[in-house]
């Protein structure tokens, strides 16, 4: 790498299990153009909480992160809290869910759906 090049980290990562589940959901929906919107809102037991939704459009100020045939969309407010995180999918006794492993969170709740920075 020459001195003129710089490394820009991937803003969000997608685990293999999340990628597989997202691919399956898109096939079930019959719309391969849908993307998974990941966002942060105020609330939850630790101050902020994660949210997930399907998106079929990307706003001008959204960040689009593509992983082959699937993609994540993040709004600019949520982006600052999510950069460096990994979106994962787990199935267990509590059910099946997408979740975020966030290295920026200083505190997380027991359910893993809310956090504090």
mmCIF file of C-alpha atoms in Angstrom, residues 17-101:
data_model
loop_
_atom_site.group_PDB
_atom_site.id
_atom_site.type_symbol
_atom_site.label_atom_id
_atom_site.label_comp_id
_atom_site.label_asym_id
_atom_site.label_seq_id
_atom_site.Cartn_x
_atom_site.Cartn_y
_atom_site.Cartn_z
ATOM 1 C CA UNK A 17 -25.816 -16.573 9.886
ATOM 2 C CA UNK A 18 -27.349 -13.112 9.351
ATOM 3 C CA UNK A 19 -26.507 -13.223 5.649
ATOM 4 C CA UNK A 20 -28.095 -16.679 5.293
ATOM 5 C CA UNK A 21 -31.251 -15.632 7.166
ATOM 6 C CA UNK A 22 -31.566 -12.388 5.212
ATOM 7 C CA UNK A 23 -31.187 -14.281 1.931
ATOM 8 C CA UNK A 24 -33.916 -16.729 3.014
ATOM 9 C CA UNK A 25 -36.246 -13.892 4.058
ATOM 10 C CA UNK A 26 -35.795 -12.125 0.724
ATOM 11 C CA UNK A 27 -36.647 -15.336 -1.099
ATOM 12 C CA UNK A 28 -39.759 -15.782 1.085
ATOM 13 C CA UNK A 29 -40.818 -12.194 0.335
ATOM 14 C CA UNK A 30 -40.233 -12.749 -3.370
ATOM 15 C CA UNK A 31 -38.380 -9.441 -3.599
ATOM 16 C CA UNK A 32 -34.605 -9.709 -3.918
ATOM 17 C CA UNK A 33 -34.418 -5.895 -4.050
ATOM 18 C CA UNK A 34 -35.285 -5.479 -0.370
ATOM 19 C CA UNK A 35 -32.539 -4.435 2.045
ATOM 20 C CA UNK A 36 -32.275 -4.752 5.817
ATOM 21 C CA UNK A 37 -32.497 -1.342 7.473
ATOM 22 C CA UNK A 38 -30.606 -1.222 10.767
ATOM 23 C CA UNK A 39 -31.320 1.734 13.015
ATOM 24 C CA UNK A 40 -30.946 3.100 16.522
ATOM 25 C CA UNK A 41 -33.713 4.805 18.486
ATOM 26 C CA UNK A 42 -33.906 6.281 21.950
ATOM 27 C CA UNK A 43 -35.397 4.087 24.648
ATOM 28 C CA UNK A 44 -34.843 0.604 25.910
ATOM 29 C CA UNK A 45 -33.500 -0.249 29.338
ATOM 30 C CA UNK A 46 -29.984 1.039 28.527
ATOM 31 C CA UNK A 47 -30.762 4.312 26.698
ATOM 32 C CA UNK A 48 -30.758 3.311 23.016
ATOM 33 C CA UNK A 49 -32.243 0.342 21.234
ATOM 34 C CA UNK A 50 -31.609 -1.367 17.918
ATOM 35 C CA UNK A 51 -34.255 -1.776 15.268
ATOM 36 C CA UNK A 52 -34.528 -3.735 12.044
ATOM 37 C CA UNK A 53 -36.893 -3.307 9.130
ATOM 38 C CA UNK A 54 -37.022 -4.036 5.426
ATOM 39 C CA UNK A 55 -36.350 -1.155 3.048
ATOM 40 C CA UNK A 56 -36.953 -1.003 -0.672
ATOM 41 C CA UNK A 57 -35.518 2.493 -1.109
ATOM 42 C CA UNK A 58 -32.321 4.233 -0.045
ATOM 43 C CA UNK A 59 -32.543 7.906 0.950
ATOM 44 C CA UNK A 60 -29.900 10.340 -0.300
ATOM 45 C CA UNK A 61 -28.255 10.527 3.128
ATOM 46 C CA UNK A 62 -28.441 6.768 3.903
ATOM 47 C CA UNK A 63 -25.373 4.544 3.863
ATOM 48 C CA UNK A 64 -25.762 1.421 1.724
ATOM 49 C CA UNK A 65 -23.478 -1.502 2.603
ATOM 50 C CA UNK A 66 -23.606 -4.393 0.155
ATOM 51 C CA UNK A 67 -22.658 -7.992 0.903
ATOM 52 C CA UNK A 68 -23.018 -9.827 -2.373
ATOM 53 C CA UNK A 69 -26.737 -10.312 -2.998
ATOM 54 C CA UNK A 70 -27.893 -8.742 0.300
ATOM 55 C CA UNK A 71 -27.459 -5.237 1.676
ATOM 56 C CA UNK A 72 -27.804 -3.179 4.835
ATOM 57 C CA UNK A 73 -29.097 0.402 4.908
ATOM 58 C CA UNK A 74 -28.295 2.798 7.762
ATOM 59 C CA UNK A 75 -29.539 6.355 8.302
ATOM 60 C CA UNK A 76 -26.946 9.032 9.204
ATOM 61 C CA UNK A 77 -28.050 9.387 12.848
ATOM 62 C CA UNK A 78 -27.826 5.637 13.492
ATOM 63 C CA UNK A 79 -24.575 5.285 11.545
ATOM 64 C CA UNK A 80 -22.516 7.065 14.201
ATOM 65 C CA UNK A 81 -23.623 4.532 16.836
ATOM 66 C CA UNK A 82 -23.268 1.464 14.610
ATOM 67 C CA UNK A 83 -19.917 1.958 12.872
ATOM 68 C CA UNK A 84 -17.700 -1.063 13.478
ATOM 69 C CA UNK A 85 -20.605 -3.270 14.611
ATOM 70 C CA UNK A 86 -21.582 -6.712 13.359
ATOM 71 C CA UNK A 87 -25.179 -7.596 12.535
ATOM 72 C CA UNK A 88 -25.801 -11.198 13.557
ATOM 73 C CA UNK A 89 -28.720 -13.637 13.624
ATOM 74 C CA UNK A 90 -29.362 -16.173 16.348
ATOM 75 C CA UNK A 91 -31.920 -18.830 17.087
ATOM 76 C CA UNK A 92 -32.402 -20.030 20.637
ATOM 77 C CA UNK A 93 -34.867 -20.581 23.436
ATOM 78 C CA UNK A 94 -35.873 -16.906 23.297
ATOM 79 C CA UNK A 95 -36.706 -17.229 19.592
ATOM 80 C CA UNK A 96 -34.987 -16.127 16.414
ATOM 81 C CA UNK A 97 -33.734 -12.567 15.989
ATOM 82 C CA UNK A 98 -31.273 -10.240 14.367
ATOM 83 C CA UNK A 99 -28.946 -8.561 16.850
ATOM 84 C CA UNK A 100 -26.014 -6.160 16.863
ATOM 85 C CA UNK A 101 -22.592 -6.808 18.384
#
